[in-house]
Coordinates of C-alpha atoms in Angstrom, one line a residue:
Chain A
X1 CA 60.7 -7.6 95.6
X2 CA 64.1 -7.4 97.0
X3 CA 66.2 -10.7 99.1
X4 CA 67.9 -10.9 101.9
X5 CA 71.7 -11.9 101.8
X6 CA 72.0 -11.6 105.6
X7 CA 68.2 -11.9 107.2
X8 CA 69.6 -12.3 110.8
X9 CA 71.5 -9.2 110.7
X10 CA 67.5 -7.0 111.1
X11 CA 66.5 -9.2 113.6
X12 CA 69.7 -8.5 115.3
X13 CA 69.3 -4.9 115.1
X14 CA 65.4 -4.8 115.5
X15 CA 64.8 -3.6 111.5
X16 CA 61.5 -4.8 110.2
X17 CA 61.5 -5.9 106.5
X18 CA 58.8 -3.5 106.1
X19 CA 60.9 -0.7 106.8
X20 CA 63.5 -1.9 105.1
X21 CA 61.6 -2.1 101.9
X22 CA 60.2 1.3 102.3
X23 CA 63.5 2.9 102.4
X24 CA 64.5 1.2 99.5
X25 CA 61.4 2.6 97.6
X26 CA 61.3 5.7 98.4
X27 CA 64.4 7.0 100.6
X28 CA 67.6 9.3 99.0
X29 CA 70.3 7.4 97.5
X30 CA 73.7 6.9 97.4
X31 CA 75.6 4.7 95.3
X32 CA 79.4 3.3 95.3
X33 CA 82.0 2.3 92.9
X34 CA 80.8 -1.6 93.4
X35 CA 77.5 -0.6 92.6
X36 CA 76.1 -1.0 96.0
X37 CA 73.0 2.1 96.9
X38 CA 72.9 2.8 100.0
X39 CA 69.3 4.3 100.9
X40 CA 68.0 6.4 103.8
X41 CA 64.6 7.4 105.2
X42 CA 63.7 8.9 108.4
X43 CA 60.9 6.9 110.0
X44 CA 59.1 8.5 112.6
X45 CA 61.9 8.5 115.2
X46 CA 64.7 6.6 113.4
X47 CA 66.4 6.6 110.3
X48 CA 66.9 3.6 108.4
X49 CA 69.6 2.7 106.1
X50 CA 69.7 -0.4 103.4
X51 CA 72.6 -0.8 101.5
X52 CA 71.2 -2.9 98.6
X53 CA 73.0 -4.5 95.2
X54 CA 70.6 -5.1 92.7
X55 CA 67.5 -6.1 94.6
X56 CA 69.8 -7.9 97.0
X57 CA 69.7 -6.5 100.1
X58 CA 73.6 -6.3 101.9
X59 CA 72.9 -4.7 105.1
X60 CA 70.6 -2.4 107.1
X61 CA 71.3 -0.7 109.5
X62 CA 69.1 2.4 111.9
X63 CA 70.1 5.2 114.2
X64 CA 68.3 7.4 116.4
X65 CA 69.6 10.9 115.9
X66 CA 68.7 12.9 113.1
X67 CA 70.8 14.0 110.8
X68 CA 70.3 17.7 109.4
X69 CA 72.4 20.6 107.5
X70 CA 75.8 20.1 105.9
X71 CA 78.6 21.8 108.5
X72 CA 81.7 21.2 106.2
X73 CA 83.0 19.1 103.3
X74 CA 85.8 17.2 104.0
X75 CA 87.7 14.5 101.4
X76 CA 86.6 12.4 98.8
X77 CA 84.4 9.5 99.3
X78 CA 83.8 6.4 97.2
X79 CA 80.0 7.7 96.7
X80 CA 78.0 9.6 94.5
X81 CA 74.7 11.1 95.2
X82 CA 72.4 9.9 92.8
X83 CA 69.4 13.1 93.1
X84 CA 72.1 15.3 92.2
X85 CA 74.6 12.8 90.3
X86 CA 77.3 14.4 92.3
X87 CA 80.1 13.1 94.0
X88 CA 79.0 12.9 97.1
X89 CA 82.2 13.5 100.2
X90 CA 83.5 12.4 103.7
X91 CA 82.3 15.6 105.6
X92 CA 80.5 17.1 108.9
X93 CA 76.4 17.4 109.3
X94 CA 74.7 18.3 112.4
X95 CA 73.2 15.4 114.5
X96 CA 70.2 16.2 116.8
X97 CA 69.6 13.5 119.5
X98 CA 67.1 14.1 122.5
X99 CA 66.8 18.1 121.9
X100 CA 70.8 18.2 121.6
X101 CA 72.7 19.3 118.7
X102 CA 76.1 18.4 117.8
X103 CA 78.1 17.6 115.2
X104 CA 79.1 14.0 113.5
X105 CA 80.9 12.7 110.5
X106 CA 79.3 12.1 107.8
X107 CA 78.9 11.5 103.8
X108 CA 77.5 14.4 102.4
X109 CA 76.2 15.6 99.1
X110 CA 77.8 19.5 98.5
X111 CA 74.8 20.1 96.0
X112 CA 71.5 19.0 97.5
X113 CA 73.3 19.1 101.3
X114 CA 71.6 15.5 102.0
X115 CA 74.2 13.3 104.5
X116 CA 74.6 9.6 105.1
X117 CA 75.8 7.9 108.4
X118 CA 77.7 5.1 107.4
X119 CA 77.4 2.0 108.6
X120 CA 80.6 1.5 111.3
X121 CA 79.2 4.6 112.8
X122 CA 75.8 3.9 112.9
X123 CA 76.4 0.9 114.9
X124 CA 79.2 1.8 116.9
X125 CA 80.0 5.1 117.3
X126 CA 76.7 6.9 117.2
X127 CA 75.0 4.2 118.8
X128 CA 78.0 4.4 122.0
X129 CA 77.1 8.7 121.9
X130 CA 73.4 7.8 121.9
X131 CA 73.8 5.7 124.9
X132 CA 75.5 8.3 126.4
X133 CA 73.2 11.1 125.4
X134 CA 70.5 8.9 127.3
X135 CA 72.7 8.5 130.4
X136 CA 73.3 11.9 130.4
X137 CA 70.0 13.2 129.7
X138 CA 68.5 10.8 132.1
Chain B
X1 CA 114.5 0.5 135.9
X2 CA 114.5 0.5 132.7
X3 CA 112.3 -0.9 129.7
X4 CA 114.5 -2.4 127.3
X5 CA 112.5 -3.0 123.3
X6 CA 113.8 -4.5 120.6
X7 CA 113.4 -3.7 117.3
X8 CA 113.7 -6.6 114.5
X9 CA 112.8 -5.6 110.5
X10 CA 111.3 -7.5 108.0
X11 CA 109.2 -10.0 109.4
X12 CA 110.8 -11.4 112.4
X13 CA 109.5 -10.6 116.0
X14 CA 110.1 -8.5 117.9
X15 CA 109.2 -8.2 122.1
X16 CA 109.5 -6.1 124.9
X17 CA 110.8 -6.4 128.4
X18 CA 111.1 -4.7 131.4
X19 CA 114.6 -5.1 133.7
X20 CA 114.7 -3.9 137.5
X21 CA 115.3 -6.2 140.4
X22 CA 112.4 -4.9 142.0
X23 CA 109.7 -5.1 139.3
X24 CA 107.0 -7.6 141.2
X25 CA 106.9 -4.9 144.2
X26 CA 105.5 -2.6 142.1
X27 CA 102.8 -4.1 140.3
X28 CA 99.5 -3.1 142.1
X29 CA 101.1 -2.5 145.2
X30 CA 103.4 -0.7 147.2
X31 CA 106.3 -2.2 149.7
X32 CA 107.3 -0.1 152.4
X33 CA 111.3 -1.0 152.9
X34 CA 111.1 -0.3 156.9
X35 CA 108.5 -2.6 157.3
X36 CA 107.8 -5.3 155.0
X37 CA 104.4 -4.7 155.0
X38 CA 103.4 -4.3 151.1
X39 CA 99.8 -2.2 150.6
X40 CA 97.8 -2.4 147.5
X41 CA 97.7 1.2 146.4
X42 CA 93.7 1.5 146.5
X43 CA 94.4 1.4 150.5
X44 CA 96.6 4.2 150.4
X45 CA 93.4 6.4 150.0
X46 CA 90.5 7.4 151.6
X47 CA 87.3 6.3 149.8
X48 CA 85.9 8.5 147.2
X49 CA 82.8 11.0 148.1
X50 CA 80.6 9.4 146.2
X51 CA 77.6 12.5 146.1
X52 CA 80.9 14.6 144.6
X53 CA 81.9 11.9 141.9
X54 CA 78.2 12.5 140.9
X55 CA 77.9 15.6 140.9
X56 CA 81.1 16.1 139.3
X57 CA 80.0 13.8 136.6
X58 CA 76.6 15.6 135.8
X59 CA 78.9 19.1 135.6
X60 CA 81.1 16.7 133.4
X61 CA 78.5 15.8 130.8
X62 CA 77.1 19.2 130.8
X63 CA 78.5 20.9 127.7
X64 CA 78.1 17.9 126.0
X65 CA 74.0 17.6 126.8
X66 CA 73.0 21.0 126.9
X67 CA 72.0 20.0 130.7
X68 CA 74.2 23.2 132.6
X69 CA 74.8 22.3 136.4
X70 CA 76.7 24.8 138.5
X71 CA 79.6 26.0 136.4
X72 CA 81.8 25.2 134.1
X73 CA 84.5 22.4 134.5
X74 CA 87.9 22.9 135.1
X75 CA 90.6 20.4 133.7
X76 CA 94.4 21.7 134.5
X77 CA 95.4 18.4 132.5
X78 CA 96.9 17.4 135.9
X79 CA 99.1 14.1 135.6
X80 CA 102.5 13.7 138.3
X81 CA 101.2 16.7 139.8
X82 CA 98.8 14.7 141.3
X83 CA 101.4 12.2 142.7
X84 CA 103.8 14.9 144.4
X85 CA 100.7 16.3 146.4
X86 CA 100.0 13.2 147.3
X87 CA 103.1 12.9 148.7
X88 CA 105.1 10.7 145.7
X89 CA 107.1 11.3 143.4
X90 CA 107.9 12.2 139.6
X91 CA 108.8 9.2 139.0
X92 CA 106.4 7.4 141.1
X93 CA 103.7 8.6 138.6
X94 CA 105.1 7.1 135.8
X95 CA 106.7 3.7 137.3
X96 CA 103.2 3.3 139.0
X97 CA 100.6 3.8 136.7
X98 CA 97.9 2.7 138.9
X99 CA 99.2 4.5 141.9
X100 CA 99.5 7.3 139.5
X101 CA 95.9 7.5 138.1
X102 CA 94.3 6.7 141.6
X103 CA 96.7 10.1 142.6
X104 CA 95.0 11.6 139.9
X105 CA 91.1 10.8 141.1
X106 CA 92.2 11.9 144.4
X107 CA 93.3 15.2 143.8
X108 CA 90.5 15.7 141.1
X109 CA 88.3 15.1 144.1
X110 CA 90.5 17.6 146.5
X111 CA 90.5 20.7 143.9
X112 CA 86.9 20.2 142.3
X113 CA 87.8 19.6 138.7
X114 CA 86.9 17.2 135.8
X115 CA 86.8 13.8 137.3
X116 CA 88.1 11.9 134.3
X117 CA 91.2 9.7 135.6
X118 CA 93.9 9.8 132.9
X119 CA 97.0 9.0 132.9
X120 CA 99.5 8.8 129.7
X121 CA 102.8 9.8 128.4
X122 CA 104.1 11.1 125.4
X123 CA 105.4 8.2 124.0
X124 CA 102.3 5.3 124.0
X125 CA 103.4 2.5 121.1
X126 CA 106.8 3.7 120.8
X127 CA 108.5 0.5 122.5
X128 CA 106.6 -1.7 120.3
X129 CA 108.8 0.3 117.2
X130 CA 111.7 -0.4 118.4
X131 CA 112.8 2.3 120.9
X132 CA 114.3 2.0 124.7
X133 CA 112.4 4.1 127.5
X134 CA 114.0 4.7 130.2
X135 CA 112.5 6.1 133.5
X136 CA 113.8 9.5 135.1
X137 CA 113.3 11.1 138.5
X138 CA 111.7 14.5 137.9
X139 CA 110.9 13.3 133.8
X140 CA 108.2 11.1 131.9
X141 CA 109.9 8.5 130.7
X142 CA 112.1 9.2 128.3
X143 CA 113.7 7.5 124.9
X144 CA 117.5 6.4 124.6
X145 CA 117.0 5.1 121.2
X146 CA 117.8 3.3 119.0
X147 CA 116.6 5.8 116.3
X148 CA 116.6 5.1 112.9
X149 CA 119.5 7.4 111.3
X150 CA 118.9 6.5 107.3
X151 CA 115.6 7.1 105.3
X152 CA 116.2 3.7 103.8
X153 CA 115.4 2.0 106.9
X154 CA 112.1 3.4 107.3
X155 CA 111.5 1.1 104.6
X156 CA 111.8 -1.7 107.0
X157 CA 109.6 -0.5 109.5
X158 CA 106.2 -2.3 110.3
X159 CA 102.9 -1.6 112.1
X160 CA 102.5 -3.3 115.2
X161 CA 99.7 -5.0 114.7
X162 CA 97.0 -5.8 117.5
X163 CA 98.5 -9.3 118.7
X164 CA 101.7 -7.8 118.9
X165 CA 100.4 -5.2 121.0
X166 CA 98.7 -7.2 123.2
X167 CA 102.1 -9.1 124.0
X168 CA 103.9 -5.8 123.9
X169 CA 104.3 -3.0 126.8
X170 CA 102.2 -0.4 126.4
X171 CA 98.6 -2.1 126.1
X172 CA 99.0 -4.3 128.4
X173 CA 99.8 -1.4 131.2
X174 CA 96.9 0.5 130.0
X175 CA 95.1 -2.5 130.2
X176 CA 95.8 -3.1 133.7
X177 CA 95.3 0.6 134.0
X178 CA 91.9 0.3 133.4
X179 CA 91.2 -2.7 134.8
X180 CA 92.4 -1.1 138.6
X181 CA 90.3 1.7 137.7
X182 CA 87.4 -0.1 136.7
X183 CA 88.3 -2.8 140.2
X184 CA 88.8 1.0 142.4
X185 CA 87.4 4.0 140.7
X186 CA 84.4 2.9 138.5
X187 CA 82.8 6.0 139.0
X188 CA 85.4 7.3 136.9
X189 CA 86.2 5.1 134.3
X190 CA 86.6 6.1 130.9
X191 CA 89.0 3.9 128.8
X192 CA 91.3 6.2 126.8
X193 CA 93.5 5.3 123.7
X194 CA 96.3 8.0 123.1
X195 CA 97.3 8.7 119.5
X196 CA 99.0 11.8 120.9
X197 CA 101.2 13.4 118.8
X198 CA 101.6 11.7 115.9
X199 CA 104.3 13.5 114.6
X200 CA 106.3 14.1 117.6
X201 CA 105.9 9.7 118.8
X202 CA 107.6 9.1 115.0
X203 CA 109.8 12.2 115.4
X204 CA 111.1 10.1 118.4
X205 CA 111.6 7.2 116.3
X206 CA 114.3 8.7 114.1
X207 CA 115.1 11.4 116.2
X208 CA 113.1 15.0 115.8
X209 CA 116.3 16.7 113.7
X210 CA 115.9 14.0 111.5
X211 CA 112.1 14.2 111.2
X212 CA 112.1 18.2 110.5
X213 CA 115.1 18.1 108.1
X214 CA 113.7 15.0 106.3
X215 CA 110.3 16.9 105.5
X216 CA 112.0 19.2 103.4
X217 CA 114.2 16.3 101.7
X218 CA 112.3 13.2 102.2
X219 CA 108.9 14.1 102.9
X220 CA 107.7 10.6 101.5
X221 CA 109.5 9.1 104.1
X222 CA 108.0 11.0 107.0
X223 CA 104.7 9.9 105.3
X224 CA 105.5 6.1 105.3
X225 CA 107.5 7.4 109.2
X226 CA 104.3 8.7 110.2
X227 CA 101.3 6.3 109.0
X228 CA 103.6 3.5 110.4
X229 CA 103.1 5.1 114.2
X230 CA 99.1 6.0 113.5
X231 CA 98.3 2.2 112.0
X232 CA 100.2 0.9 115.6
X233 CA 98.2 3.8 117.4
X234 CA 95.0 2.6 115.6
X235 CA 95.6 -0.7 116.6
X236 CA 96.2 0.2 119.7
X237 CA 92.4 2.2 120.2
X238 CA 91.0 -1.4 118.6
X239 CA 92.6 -3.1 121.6
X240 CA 91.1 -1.0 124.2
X241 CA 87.5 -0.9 122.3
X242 CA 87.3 -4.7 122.5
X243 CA 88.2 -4.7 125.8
X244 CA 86.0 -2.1 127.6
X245 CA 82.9 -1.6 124.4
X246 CA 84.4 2.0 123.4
X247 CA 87.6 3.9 123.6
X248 CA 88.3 7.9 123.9
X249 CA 90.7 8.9 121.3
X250 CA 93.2 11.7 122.5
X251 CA 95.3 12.8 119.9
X252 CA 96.8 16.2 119.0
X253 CA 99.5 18.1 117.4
X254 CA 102.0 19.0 119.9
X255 CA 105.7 19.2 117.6
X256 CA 103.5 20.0 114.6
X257 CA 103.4 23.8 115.4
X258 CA 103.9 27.1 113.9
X259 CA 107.5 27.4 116.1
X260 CA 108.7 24.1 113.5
X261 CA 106.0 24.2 110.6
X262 CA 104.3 26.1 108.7
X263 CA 100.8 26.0 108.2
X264 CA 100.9 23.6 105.1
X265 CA 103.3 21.1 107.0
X266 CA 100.8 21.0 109.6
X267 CA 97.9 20.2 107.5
X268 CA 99.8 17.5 105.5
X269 CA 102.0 15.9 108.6
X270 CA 99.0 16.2 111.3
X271 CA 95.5 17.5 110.6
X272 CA 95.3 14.8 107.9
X273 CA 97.0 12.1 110.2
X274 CA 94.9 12.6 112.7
X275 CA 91.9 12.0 110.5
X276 CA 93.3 8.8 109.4
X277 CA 94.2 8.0 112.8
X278 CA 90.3 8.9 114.4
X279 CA 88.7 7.7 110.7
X280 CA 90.3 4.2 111.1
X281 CA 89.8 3.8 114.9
X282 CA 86.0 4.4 114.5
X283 CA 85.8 1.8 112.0
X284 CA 87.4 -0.1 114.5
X285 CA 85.1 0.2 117.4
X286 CA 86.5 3.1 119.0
X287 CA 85.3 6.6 120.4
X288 CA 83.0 8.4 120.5
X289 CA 84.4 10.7 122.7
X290 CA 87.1 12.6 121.1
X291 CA 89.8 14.9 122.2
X292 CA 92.0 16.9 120.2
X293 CA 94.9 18.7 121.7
X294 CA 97.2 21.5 120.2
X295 CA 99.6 22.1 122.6
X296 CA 102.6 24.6 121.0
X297 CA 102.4 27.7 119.3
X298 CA 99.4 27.3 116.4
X299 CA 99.3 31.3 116.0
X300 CA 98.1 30.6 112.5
X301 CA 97.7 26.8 111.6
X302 CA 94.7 26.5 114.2
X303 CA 93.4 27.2 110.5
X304 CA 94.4 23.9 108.7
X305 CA 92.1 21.8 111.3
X306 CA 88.6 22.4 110.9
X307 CA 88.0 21.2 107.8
X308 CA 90.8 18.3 107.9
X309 CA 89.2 16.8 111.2
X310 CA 86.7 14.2 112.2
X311 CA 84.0 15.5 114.5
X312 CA 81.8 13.6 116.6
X313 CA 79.0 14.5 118.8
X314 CA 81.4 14.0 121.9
X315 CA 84.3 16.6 121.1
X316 CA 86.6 18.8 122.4
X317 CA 89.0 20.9 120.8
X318 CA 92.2 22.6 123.0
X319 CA 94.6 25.0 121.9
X320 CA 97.6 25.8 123.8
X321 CA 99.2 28.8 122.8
X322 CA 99.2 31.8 120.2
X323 CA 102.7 32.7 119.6
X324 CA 104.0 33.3 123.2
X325 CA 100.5 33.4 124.2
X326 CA 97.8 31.8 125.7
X327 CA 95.3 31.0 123.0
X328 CA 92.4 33.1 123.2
X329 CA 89.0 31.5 123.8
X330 CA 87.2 34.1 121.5
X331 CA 89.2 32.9 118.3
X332 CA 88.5 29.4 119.7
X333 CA 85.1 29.4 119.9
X334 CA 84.7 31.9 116.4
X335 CA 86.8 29.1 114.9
X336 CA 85.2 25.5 116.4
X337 CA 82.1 26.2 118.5
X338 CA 80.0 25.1 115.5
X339 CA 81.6 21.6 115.4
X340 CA 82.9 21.2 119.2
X341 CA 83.1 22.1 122.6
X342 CA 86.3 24.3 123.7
X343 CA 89.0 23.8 126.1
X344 CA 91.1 27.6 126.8
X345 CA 93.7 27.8 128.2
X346 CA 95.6 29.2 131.3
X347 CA 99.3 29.5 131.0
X348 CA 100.8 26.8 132.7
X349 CA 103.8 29.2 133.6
X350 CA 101.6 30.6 135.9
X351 CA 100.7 27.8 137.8
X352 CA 104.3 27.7 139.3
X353 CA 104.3 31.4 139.7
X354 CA 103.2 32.2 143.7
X355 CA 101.0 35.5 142.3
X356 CA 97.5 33.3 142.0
X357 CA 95.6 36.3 141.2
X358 CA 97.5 36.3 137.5
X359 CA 95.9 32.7 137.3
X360 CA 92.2 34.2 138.7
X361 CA 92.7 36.9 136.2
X362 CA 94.0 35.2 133.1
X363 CA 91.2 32.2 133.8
X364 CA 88.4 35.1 134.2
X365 CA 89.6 36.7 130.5
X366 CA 89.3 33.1 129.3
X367 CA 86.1 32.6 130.5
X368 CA 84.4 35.3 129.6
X369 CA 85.9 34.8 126.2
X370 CA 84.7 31.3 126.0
X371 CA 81.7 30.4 127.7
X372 CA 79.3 31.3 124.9
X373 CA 80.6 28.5 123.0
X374 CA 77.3 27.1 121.5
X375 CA 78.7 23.5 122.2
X376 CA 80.3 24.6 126.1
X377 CA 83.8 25.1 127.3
X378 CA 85.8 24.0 129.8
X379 CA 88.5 26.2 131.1
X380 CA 91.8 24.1 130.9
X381 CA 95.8 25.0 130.9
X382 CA 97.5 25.6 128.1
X383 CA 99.1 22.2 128.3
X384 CA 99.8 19.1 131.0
X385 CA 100.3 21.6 134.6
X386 CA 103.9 21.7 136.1
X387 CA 103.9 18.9 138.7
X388 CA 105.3 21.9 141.3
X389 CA 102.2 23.7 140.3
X390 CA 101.3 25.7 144.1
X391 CA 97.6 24.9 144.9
X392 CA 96.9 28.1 145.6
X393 CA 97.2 28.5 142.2
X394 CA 95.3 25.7 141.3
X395 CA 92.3 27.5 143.4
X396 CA 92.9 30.8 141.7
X397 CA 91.9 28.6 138.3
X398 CA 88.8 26.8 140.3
X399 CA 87.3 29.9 141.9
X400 CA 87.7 31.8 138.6
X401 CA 84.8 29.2 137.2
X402 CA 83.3 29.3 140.4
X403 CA 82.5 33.0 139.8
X404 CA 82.9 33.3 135.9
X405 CA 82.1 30.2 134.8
X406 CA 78.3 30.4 133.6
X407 CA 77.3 29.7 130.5
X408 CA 75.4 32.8 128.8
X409 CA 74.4 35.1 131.5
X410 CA 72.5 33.5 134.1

């Protein structure tokens, strides 16, 4: 049973609770120096993020393009990947969006080559590319 | 005219100002001296063709959405070029901004290229440090100082941060940039924040002797020099995100070259710079459209950036030069395909020289060297065109993606 400390925050960004409890259960993890996991799981067209202390759920966030292999590692990050117990870097994966494949930044695990979008980038900067990549596409 | 700054340490403030005696004639308009009669510069032109500003657009987006219209773009990185064949002046370009970038649609429109209105100069943030900028008849404008001569004072130095910006100089004319743009030309409107070069902007700060001799004796201080300049830039990308929802970032290593550096300099003063600088503007807001640009001679340090650089889904990478040499597109796309799209590049010597097959030839090489890229290419010079360029030369470029400029082989 997790809590909310920002409930407006899913409704704002159309996340159910449902979802948000799934990827908590039984997404891949990340966790930070303050403890804080960060959890993914793709969910039939959208991947879902919930950054959770405790059962205290922080944020959560979603994106639309899939994330898939490892391009490069980069610098260290703050996170650790907790399948692998590695630490996990700042680095490249490739993004798919709309039968297009590019490339985006990323946290990325150099063992299990698993990769996290991060919150400013979910909401911003992949979400702006997204809307593009519609425009675009259109 | 000039654009007096002044630079005040440690807390106090600091401002900008412009003196002329004819400043208010300027601003949005232009006043013609025989007649009194003062025109706002979107009269000055024809309206746009609308079916080519779409079309233009679709061929735009194409490398970036895998959706391939007619052929490959063409971006000559045209800026006062556009104003003297429209009939203005160097200067003009610069002193004008928004007669500049309208110059700038306009001639996009006449040669068929890219139809992204830009317009910049070296030197974005460097007034709100501290330096003087003064405008020049055949020059961008340039810096009279005052540069900081001692190490020490470096110390002293502070970021400019967003509100002083906004009262500052160079926001608020890219601001109003945008604003004409968005009023004029919203067909072509993409608000753009220029890092630039952000070690040749510091370089200006304390003069570029100063900066080369004080990374082999100082290099701390070119550190503290240089994150000073990318905080302001970064600062300066937040502004335009809030303003207009995103920001394109163009930044690139232009002094930071193999002619000054070697390839470890390069990585520590630039590639790793400009990560901070594109890593701190996304958290700001800004992007996603990114474009990186190596102008210079990056014979070997083309190297150091591929795995020091942020890359988002809306990239491109240009190099300029390979020693003396254009940089060739096949080692461009062998080195960056899998993370961008590629600009090559056509000598810009050429552009000036009246033998436009050289150009046709040199842009048919590139192209065939560079079209595969698996994330496109756009056929570019090897750096901002001369603003003599001849046309005809500018044609030679055009036709040679007209009739080379697939991607694959259809």
């Amino acid at each position: 049973m997790v809590s909310y400390e920002n409930k407006a925050i899913l409704e704002e960004r159309g996340i159910k609770e449902s979802d948000v409890e799934e990827v908590i259960a039984s997404g891949t993890k990340i966790k930070n120096g303050a403890s804080d996991v960060l959890s993914k799981k793709r969910i039939g067209d959208v991947t879902y993020y919930a950054m959770a202390n405790g059962d205290v759920v922080k944020t959560a966030y979603s994106h639309k393009m899939s994330v898939g292999a490892v391009v490069n590692v980069q610098s260290d990050s703050d996170w650790v990947c907790l399948k692998c117990n590695e630490a996990a870097k700042e680095g490249t994966a490739d993004v798919e969006y709309m039968g297009v494949s590019r490339s985006g930044p990323a946290i990325v695990c150099p063992k299990c080559g698993d990769a996290w979008v991060e919150e400013y980038l979910a909401t911003k900067t992949v979400a702006v590319a997204e809307g593009l990549f519609e425009a675009k596409r259109a | 005219m000039q654009l007096i700054a002044f630079r005040v340490f440690n807390h106090r403030h600091y401002g900008t100002k412009l003196r002329g005696n004819n400043d208010k004639d300027y601003i949005g308009s232009l006043k013609f001296e025989n007649t009194g009669i003062t025109m706002g510069y979107e009269e000055l032109f024809p309206p746009a063709n609308m079916a080519w500003s779409g079309h233009a657009a679709k061929r735009f987006g194409s490398p970036f959405v895998d959706v391939f219209t007619d052929r490959i773009d063409v971006d000559p990185i045209i800026l006062s070029h556009a104003a003297v064949a429209t009939g203005y002046t160097i200067r003009d370009f610069y002193e004008k901004p928004e007669l500049g970038i309208h110059c700038v649609s306009y001639i996009s429109e006449m040669y068929d290229l890219l139809p992204v209105t830009h317009w910049f100069f070296s030197l974005p943030w460097v007034t709100e440090l501290g330096l003087t900028l003064e405008y020049k008849e055949t020059l961008p404008p340039i810096s009279t100082g005052p540069i900081i001569s001692e190490p020490e004072e470096v110390d002293k130095l502070e970021v400019a941060s967003m509100s002083d910006l906004r009262k500052g100089w160079t926001y608020p004319m890219y601001k109003r940039i945008y604003d004409y743009v968005g009023a004029n030309l919203a067909q072509t409107l993409v608000p753009i924040s220029y890092g630039f070069d952000l070690v040749g902007a510091p370089g200006e700060l304390c003069g570029v002797e100063n900066l080369i001799m004080w990374t082999f004796t100082d290099p701390d201080v070119v550190d503290k020099l240089i994150d000073v300049y990318v905080d302001t830039s970064v600062n300066g990308a937040k502004c335009m995100a809030e303003d207009f929802g995103f920001a394109m970032l163009i930044v690139g290593s232009v002094l930071a070259n193999n002619d000054i550096f070697d390839d470890a300099s390069v990585e520590k003063f630039s590639a790793k710079k400009m990560r901070d600088y594109v890593n701190k503007s996304f958290r700001g807001g800004a992007g996603p459209q990114l474009f990186y640009h190596f102008c210079g001679n990056h014979e070997t340090s083309y190297k150091v950036f591929k795995d020091n650089l942020v890359w988002s889904p809306l990239t491109v990478t240009h190099i300029g030069y390979s020693g003396q040499n254009v940089f060739p597109s096949d080692v461009l796309r062998q080195e960056f395909e899998n993370v961008t799209t590629c600009m090559g590049s056509v000598d810009t010597k050429l552009m000036i020289n009246p033998n436009p097959v050289k150009v046709y030839e040199q842009s048919k090489e590139q192209l065939l060297k560079g079209r595969d890229s698996k994330k496109g290419y756009i056929l570019g010079s090897s750096c901002e065109c001369p603003p003599y360029t001849i046309p005809g030369c500018m044609h030679a470029m055009v036709k040679a993606a007209q009739d080379y400029g697939t991607y694959g082989t259809w």
